[in-house]
PDB file of C-alpha atoms and ligand atoms in Angstrom:
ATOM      1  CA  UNK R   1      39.779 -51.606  76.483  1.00  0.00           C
ATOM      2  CA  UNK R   2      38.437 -52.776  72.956  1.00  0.00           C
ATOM      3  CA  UNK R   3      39.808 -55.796  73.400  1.00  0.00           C
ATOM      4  CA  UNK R   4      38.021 -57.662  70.674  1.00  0.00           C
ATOM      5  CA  UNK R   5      39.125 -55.187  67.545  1.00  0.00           C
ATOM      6  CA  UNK R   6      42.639 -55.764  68.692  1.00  0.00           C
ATOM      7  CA  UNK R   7      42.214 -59.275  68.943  1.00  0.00           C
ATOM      8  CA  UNK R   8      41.041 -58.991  65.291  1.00  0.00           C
ATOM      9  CA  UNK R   9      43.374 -57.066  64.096  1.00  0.00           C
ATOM     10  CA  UNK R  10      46.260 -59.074  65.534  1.00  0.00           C
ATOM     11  CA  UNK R  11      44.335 -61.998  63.927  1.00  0.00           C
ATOM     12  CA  UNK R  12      44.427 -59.978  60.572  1.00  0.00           C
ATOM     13  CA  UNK R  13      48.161 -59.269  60.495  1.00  0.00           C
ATOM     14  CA  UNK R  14      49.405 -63.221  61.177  1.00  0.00           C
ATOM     15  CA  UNK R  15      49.108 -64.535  57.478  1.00  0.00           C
ATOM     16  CA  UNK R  16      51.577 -62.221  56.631  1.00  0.00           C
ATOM     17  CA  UNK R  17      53.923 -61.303  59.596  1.00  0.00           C
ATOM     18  CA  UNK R  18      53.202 -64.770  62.275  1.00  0.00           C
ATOM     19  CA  UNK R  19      51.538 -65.319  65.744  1.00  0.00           C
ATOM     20  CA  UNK R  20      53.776 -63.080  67.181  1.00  0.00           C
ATOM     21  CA  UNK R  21      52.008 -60.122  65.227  1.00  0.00           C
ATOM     22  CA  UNK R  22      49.283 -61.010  67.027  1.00  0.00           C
ATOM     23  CA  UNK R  23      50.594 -61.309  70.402  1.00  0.00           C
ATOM     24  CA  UNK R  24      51.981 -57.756  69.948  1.00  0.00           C
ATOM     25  CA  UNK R  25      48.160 -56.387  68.669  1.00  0.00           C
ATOM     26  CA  UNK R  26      47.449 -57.749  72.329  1.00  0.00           C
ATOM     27  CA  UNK R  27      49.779 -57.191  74.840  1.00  0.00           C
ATOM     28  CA  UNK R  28      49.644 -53.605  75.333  1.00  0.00           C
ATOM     29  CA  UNK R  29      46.550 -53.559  77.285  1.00  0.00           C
ATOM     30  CA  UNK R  30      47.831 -56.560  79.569  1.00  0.00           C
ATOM     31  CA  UNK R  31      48.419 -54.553  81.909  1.00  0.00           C
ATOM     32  CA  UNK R  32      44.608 -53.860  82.675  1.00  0.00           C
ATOM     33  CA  UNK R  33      43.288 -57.490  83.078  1.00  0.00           C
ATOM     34  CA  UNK R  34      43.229 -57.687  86.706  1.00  0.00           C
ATOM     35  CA  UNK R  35      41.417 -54.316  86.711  1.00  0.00           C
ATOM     36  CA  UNK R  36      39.050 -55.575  83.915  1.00  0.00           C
ATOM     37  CA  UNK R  37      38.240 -58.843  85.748  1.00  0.00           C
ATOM     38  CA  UNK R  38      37.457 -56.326  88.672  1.00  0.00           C
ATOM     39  CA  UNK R  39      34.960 -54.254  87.128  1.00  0.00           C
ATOM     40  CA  UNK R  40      33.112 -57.273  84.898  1.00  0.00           C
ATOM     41  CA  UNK R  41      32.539 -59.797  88.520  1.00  0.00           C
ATOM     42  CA  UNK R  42      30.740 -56.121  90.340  1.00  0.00           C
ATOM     43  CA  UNK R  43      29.032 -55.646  86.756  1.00  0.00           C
ATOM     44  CA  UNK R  44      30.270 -52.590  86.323  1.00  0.00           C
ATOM     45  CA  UNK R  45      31.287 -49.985  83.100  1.00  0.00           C
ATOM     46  CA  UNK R  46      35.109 -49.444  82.873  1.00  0.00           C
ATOM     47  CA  UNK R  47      36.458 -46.320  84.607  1.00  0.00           C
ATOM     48  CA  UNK R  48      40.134 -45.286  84.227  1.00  0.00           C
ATOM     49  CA  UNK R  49      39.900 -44.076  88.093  1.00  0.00           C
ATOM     50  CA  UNK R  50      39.622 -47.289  89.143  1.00  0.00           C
ATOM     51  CA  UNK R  51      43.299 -48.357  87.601  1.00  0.00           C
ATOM     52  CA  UNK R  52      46.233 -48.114  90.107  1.00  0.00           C
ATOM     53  CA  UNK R  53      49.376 -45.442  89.589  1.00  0.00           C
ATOM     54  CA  UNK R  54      51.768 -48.694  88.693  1.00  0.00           C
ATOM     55  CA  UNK R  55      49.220 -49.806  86.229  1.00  0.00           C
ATOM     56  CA  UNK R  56      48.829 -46.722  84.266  1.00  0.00           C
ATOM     57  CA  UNK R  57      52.668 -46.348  84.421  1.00  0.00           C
ATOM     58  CA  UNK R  58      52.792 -49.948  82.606  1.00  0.00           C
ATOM     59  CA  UNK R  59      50.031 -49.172  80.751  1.00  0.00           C
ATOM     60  CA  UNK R  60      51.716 -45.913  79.278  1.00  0.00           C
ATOM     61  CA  UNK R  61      54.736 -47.783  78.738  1.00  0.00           C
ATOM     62  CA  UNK R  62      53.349 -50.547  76.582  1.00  0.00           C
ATOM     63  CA  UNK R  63      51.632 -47.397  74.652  1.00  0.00           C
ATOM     64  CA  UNK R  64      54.663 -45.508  74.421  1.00  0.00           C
ATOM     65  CA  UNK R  65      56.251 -45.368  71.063  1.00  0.00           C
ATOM     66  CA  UNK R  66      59.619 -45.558  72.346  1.00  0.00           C
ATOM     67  CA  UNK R  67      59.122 -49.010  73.768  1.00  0.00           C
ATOM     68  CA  UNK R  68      57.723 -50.076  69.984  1.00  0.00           C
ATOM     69  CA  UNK R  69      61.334 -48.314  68.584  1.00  0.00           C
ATOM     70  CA  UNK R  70      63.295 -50.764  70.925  1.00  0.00           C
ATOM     71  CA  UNK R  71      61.321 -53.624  70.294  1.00  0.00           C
ATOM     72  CA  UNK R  72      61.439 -52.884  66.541  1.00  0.00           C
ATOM     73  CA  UNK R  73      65.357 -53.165  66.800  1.00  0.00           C
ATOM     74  CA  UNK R  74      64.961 -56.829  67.693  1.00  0.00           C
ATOM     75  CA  UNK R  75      61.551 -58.158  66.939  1.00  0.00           C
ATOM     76  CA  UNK R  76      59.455 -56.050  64.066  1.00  0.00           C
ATOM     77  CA  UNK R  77      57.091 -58.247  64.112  1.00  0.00           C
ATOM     78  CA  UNK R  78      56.094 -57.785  67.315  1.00  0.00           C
ATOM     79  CA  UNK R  79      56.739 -54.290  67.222  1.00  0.00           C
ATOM     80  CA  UNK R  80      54.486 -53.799  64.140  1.00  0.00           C
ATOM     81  CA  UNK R  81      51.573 -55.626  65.794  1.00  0.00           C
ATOM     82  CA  UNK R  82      52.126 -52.891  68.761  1.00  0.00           C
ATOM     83  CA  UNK R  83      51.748 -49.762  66.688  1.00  0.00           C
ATOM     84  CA  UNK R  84      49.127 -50.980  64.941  1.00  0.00           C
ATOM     85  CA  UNK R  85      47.404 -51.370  68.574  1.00  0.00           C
ATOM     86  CA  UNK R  86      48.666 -48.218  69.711  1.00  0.00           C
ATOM     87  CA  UNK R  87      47.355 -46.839  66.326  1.00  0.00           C
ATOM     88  CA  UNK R  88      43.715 -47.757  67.334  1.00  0.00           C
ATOM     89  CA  UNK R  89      43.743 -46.596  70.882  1.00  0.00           C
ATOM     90  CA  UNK R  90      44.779 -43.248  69.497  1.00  0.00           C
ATOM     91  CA  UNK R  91      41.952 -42.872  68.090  1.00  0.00           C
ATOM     92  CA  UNK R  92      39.311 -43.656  70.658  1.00  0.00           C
ATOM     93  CA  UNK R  93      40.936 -43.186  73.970  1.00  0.00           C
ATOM     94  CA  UNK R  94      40.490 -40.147  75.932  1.00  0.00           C
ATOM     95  CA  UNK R  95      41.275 -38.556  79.501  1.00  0.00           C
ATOM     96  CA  UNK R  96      43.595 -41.036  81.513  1.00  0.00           C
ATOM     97  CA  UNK R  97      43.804 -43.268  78.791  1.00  0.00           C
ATOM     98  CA  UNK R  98      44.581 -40.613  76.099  1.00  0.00           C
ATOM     99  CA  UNK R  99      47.743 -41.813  74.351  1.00  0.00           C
ATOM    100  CA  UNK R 100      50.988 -40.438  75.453  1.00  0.00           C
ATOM    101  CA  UNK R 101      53.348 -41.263  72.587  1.00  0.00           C
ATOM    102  CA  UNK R 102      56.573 -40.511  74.510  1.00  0.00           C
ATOM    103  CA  UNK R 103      56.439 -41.718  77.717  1.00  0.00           C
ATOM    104  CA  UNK R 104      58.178 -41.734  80.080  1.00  0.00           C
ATOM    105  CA  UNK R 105      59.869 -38.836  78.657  1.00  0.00           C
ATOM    106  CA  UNK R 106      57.564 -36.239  78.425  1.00  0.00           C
ATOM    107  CA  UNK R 107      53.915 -35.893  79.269  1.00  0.00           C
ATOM    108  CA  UNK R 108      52.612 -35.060  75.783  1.00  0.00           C
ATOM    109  CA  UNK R 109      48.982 -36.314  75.470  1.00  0.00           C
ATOM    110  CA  UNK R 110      47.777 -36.903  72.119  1.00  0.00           C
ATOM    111  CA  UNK R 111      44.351 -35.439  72.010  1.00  0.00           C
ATOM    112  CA  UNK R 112      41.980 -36.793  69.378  1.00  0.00           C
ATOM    113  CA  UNK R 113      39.051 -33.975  68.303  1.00  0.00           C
ATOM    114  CA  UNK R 114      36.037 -34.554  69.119  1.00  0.00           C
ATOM    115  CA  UNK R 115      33.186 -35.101  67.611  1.00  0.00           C
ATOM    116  CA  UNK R 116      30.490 -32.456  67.251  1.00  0.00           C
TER     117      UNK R 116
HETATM  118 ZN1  LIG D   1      45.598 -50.255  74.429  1.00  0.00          ZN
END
């Protein structure tokens, strides 16, 4: 979780779109708090094994670009500050946490290249 860049980029995007930008630029990686508090009390480095099945499925879902197509419908705001999260995490996450743009619907993994 790079929780501070989205917390800055959230922070970017409310002068021109509101707080709720921001809460969107968050929320996505809710879902891994309780495992995050977890690993930071026993001191140790994240590891995606350590997550539970229901919180990758939530975890997916708040990455999944069909859940940022509903949202959009009703609150673009707060859809816009998700893709711009789901945007970043694109980018740098890998294995478990590689992004799977359509979930639940299909299994596609979006596989960034790495570097050499
Ligand atoms: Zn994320």
């Amino acid at each position: 979780m790079h929780l501070k860049w989205h917390l800055l980029s959230g922070v970017i995007g409310i002068p021109q779109f509101g707080f709720i930008f921001f809460i969107g630029a968050v929320v996505p990686d809710l879902p891994l708090i309780y495992n995050e508090i977890k690993i930071r009390k026993a001191r140790k480095p994240f590891n995606s094994n350590t997550l539970s099945k229901v919180e990758l499925i939530i975890y997916r879902v708040f990455h999944s670009i069909l859940l940022t197509i509903v949202l959009w419908l009703f609150k673009p705001e707060l859809a816009g500050g998700i893709l711009l999260h789901i945007i970043l995490d694109a980018f740098t996450h890998s294995g478990k946490m590689a992004w799977q743009p359509l979930y639940p619907l299909s299994a596609f993994t979006f596989k960034r290249k790495n570097k050499k």
